[in-house]
Coordinates of C-alpha atoms and ligand atoms in Angstrom, one line a residue:
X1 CA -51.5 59.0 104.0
X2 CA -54.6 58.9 101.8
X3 CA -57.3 60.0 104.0
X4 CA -59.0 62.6 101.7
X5 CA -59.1 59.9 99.1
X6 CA -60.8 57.1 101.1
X7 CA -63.1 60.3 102.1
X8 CA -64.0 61.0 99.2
X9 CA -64.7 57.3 98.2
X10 CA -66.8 56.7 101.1
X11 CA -69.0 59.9 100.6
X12 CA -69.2 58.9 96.6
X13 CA -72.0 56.5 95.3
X14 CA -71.3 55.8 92.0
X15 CA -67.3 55.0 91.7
X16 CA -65.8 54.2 88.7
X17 CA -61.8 53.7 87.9
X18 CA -60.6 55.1 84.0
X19 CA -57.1 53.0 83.9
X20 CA -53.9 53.0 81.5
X21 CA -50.8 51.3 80.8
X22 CA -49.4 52.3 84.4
X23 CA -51.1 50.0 86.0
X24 CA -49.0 47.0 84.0
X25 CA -45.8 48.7 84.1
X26 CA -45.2 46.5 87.3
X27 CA -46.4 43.3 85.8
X28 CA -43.5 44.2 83.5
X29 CA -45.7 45.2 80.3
X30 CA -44.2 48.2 78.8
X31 CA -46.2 51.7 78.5
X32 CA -46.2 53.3 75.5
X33 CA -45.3 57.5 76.8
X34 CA -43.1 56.9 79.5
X35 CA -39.1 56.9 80.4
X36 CA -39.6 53.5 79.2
X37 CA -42.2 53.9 76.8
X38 CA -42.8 52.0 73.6
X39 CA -43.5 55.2 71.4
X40 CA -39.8 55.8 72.3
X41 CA -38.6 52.9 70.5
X42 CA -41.2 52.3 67.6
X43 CA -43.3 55.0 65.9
X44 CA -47.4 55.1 67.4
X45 CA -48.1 54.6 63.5
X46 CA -47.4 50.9 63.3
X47 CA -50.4 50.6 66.2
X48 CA -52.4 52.3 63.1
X49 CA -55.2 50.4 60.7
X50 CA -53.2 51.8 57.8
X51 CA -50.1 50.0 58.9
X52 CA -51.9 46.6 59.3
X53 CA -53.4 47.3 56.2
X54 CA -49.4 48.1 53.9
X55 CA -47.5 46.5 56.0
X56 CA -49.1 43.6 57.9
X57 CA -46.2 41.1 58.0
X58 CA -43.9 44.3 60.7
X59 CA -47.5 44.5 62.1
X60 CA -47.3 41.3 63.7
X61 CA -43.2 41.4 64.5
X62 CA -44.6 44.4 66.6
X63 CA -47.8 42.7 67.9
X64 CA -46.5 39.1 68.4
X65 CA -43.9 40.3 70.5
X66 CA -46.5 42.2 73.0
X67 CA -48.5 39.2 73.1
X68 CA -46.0 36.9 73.8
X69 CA -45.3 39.4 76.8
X70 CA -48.8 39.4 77.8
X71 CA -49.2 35.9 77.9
X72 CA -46.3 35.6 80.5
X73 CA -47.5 38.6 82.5
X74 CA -49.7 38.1 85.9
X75 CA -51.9 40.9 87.7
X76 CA -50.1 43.1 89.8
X77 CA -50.8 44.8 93.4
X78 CA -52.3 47.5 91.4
X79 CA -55.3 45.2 89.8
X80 CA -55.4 43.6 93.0
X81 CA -56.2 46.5 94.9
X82 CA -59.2 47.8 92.6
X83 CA -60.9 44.1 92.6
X84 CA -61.1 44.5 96.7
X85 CA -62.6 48.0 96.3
X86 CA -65.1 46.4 93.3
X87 CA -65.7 43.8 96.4
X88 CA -66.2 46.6 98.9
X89 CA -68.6 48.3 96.5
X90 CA -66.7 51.1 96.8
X91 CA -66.2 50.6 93.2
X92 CA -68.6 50.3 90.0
X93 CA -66.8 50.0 87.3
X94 CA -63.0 49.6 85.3
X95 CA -63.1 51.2 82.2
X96 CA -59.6 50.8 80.9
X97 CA -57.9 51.1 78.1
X98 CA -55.5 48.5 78.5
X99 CA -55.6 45.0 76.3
X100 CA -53.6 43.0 78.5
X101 CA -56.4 41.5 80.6
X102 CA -54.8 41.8 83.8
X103 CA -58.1 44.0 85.6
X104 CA -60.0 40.4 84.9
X105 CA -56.9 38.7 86.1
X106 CA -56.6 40.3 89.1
X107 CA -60.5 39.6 90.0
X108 CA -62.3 42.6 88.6
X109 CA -65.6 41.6 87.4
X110 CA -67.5 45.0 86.1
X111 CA -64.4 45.8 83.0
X112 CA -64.7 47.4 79.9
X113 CA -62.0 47.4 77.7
X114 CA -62.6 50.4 75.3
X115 CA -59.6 49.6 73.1
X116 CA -60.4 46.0 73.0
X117 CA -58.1 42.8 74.2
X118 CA -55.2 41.2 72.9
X119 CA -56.6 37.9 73.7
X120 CA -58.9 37.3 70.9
X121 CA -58.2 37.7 67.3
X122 CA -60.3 37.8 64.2
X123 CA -60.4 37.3 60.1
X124 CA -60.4 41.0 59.0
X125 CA -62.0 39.2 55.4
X126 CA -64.7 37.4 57.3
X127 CA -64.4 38.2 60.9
X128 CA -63.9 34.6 61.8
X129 CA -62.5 34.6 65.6
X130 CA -59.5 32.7 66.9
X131 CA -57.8 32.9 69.9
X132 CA -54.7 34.8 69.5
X133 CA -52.4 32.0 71.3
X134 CA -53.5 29.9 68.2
X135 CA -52.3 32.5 66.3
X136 CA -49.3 32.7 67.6
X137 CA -48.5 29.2 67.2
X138 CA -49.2 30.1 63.4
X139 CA -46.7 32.6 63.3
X140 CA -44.5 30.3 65.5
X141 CA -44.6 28.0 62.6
X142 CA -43.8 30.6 60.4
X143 CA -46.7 31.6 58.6
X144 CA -46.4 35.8 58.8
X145 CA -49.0 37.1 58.5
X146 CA -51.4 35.0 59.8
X147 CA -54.1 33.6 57.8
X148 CA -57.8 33.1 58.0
X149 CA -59.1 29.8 56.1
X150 CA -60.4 32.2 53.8
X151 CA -57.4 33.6 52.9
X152 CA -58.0 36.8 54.9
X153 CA -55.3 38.1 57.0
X154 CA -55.9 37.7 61.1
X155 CA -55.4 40.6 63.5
X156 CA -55.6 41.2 67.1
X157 CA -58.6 42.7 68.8
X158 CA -57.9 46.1 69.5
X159 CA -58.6 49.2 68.3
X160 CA -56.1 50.4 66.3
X161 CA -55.3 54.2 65.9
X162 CA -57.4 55.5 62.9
X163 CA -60.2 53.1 64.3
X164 CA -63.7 53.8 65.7
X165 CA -63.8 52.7 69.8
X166 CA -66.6 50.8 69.8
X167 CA -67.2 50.8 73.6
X168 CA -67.5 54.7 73.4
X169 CA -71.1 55.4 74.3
X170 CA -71.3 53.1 76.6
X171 CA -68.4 54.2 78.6
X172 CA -69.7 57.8 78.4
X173 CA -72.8 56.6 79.4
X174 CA -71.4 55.2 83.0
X175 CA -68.8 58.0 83.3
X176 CA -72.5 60.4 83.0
X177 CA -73.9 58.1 86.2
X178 CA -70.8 58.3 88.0
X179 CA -69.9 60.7 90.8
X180 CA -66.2 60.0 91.0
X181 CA -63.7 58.7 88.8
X182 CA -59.9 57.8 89.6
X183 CA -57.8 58.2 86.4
X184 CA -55.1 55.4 87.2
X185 CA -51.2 55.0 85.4
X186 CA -52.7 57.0 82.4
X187 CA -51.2 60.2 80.6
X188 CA -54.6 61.0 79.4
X189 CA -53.7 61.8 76.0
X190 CA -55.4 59.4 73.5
X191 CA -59.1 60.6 72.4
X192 CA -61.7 59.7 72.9
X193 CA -61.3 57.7 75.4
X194 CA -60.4 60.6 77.7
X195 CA -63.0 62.2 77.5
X196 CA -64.2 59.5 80.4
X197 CA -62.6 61.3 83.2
X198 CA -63.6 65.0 81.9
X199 CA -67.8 63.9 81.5
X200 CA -67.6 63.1 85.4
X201 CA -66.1 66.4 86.1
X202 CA -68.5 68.2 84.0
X203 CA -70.9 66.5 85.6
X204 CA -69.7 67.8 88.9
X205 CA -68.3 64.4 89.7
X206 CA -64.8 64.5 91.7
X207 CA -61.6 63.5 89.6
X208 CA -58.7 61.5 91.6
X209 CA -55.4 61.0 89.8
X210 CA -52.5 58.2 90.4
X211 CA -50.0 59.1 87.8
X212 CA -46.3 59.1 88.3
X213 CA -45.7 62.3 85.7
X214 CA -47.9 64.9 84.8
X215 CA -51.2 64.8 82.7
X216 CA -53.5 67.7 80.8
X217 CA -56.3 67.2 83.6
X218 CA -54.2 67.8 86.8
X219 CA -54.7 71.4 86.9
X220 CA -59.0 70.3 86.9
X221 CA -58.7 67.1 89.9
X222 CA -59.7 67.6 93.3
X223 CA -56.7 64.9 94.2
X224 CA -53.3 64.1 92.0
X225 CA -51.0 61.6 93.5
X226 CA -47.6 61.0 92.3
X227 CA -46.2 57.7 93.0
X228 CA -46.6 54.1 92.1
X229 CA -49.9 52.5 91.4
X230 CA -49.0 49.1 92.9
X231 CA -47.7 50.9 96.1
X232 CA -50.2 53.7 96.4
X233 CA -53.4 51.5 95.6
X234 CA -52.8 49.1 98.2
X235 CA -52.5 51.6 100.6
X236 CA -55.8 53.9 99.9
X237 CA -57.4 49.7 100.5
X238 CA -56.1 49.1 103.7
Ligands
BV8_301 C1 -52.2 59.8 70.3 C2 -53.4 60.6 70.1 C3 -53.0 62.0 69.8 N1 -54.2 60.1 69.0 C4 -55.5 59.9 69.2 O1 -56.1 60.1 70.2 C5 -56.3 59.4 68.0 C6 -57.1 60.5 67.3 C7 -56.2 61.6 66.8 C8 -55.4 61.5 65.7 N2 -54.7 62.6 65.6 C9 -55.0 63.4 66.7 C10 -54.5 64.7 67.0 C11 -54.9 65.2 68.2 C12 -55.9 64.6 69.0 C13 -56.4 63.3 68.6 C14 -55.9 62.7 67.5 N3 -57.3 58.4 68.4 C15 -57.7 57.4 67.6 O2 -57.2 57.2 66.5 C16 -58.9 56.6 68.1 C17 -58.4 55.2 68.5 C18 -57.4 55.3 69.7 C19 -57.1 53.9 70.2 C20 -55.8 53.5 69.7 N4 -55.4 52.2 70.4 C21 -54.7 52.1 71.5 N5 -54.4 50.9 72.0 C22 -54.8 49.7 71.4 C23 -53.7 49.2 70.5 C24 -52.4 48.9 71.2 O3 -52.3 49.1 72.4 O4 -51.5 48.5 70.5 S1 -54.3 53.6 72.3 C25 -53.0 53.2 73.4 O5 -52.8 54.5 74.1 C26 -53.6 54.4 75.2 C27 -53.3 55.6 76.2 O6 -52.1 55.5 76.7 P1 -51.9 55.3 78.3 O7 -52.6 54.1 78.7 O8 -52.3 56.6 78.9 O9 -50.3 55.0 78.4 P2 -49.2 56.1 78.4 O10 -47.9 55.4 78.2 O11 -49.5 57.3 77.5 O12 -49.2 56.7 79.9 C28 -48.9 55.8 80.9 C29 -48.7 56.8 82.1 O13 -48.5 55.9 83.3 C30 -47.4 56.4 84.0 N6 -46.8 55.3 84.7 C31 -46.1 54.2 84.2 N7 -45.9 53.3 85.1 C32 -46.4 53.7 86.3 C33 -46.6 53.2 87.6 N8 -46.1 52.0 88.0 N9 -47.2 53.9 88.6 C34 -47.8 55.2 88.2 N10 -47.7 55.7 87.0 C35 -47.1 55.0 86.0 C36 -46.4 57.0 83.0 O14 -45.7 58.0 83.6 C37 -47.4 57.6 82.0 O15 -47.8 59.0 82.3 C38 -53.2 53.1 75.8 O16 -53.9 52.6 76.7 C39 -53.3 52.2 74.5 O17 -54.6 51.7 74.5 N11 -59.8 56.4 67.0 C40 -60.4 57.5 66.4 O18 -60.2 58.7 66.8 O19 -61.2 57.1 65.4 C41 -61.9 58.2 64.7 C42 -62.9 57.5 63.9 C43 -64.2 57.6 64.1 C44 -65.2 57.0 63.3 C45 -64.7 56.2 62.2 C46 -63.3 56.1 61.9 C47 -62.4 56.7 62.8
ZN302 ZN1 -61.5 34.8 57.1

């Protein structure tokens, strides 16, 4: 089924996977642009620093409920499937813009997590850390928003929109090493951490896509398939 793919792994050297929220649609995390998505139900500006910053008690009815989600989800076929590759060295790296944790979950070891991770928290006064399933037992107790010792209000990990992506350079500087890259359960759309799949095609890298709908880079990748991560991952493996 997936032959030019696994050719085109095999005859690569430096493999690297550039994931989204696809890939944890089937641990049963929602996405955020498709049929399903949660920028159909909320507006992307409450995932904003803005919105932490006016409005920080809806911040965290909107974030506690995710984490509570993410603490009950489990890595899916999908993660599964890129940890074996990782193991087969037909794989370098994960860069992903997920915060869900599920890549580690599932056995990846090489991840980085350009918009951060759910599972740690911090004071955004002093930058004190906590875990965030202390902080949810905070809110459980009904103190919302958070709060630091210091008085300062806690918030997740992540990058929120309006926010510099830390991990930037460094992702751009593996996506400049690597020779393929499979853009996996992502739309492709949120800068710039998309600009990880277009440096290894400028680079004269191959581009594989997994998406189930389209994305801006299609027309560009030597290989778009439409279908299910946790079914079509599993396969190119075997
Ligand atoms: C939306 C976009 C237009 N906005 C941006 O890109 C903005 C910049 C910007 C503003 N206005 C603009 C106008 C034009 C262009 C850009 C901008 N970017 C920023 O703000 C970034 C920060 C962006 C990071 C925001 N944080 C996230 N997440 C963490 C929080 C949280 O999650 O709550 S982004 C968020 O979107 C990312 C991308 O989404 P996807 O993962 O691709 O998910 P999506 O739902 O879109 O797609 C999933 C796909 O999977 C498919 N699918 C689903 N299930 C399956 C399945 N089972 N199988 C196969 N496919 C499947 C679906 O069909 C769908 O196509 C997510 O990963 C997630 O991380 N920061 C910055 O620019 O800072 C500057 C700066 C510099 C210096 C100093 C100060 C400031
Ligand atoms: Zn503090």
């Amino acid at each position: 089924m997936y032959e030019k793919i696994v050719e085109y792994l095999l005859s690569s050297s430096y493999q690297i996977a550039f994931t989204g929220a696809g890939m944890s649609t089937g641990s049963g995390i929602s996405d955020f642009r498709g049929p399903n998505g949660l920028w159909k139900r909320y507006s992307p500006e409450i995932a904003s620093a803005d919105f932490l910053r006016k409005d920080p008690k809806s911040f965290w009815e909107f974030y506690s409920v995710r984490m509570r989600g993410l603490f009950e989800a489990s890595a899916n076929p999908s993660h599964k499937a890129l940890a074996e590759m990782e193991r087969m060295g037909l794989l370098k790296w994960v860069i992903t813009q997920n915060i869900d944790g599920l890549h580690q979950q599932g056995g990846s070891r090489n991840v980085i997590e350009i918009h951060g991770t759910m599972r740690r928290s911090y004071c955004s006064t002093c930058f004190e850390p906590y875990e965030s399933s202390e902080v949810l037992k905070m809110i459980d107790q009904g103190q919302n928003p958070p709060l630091c010792k210091c008085g300062g209000v806690i918030r997740p990990d992540v990058v929120l929109f309006g926010e510099p992506v830390k991990e930037i350079e460094r992702a751009l500087k593996i996506a400049s090493r690597a020779d393929l890259v499979m853009a996996i359960g992502t739309s492709l759309t949120v800068y710039p951490a998309n600009l990880v799949p277009r440096t290894v095609k400028e680079n004269g890298g191959r581009l594989i896509i997994v998406n189930m709908e389209e994305t801006p880079l299609d027309e560009v990748a030597d290989e778009v398939v439409r279908g299910q991560v946790e079914k079509v991952l599993p396969e190119i493996v075997e």
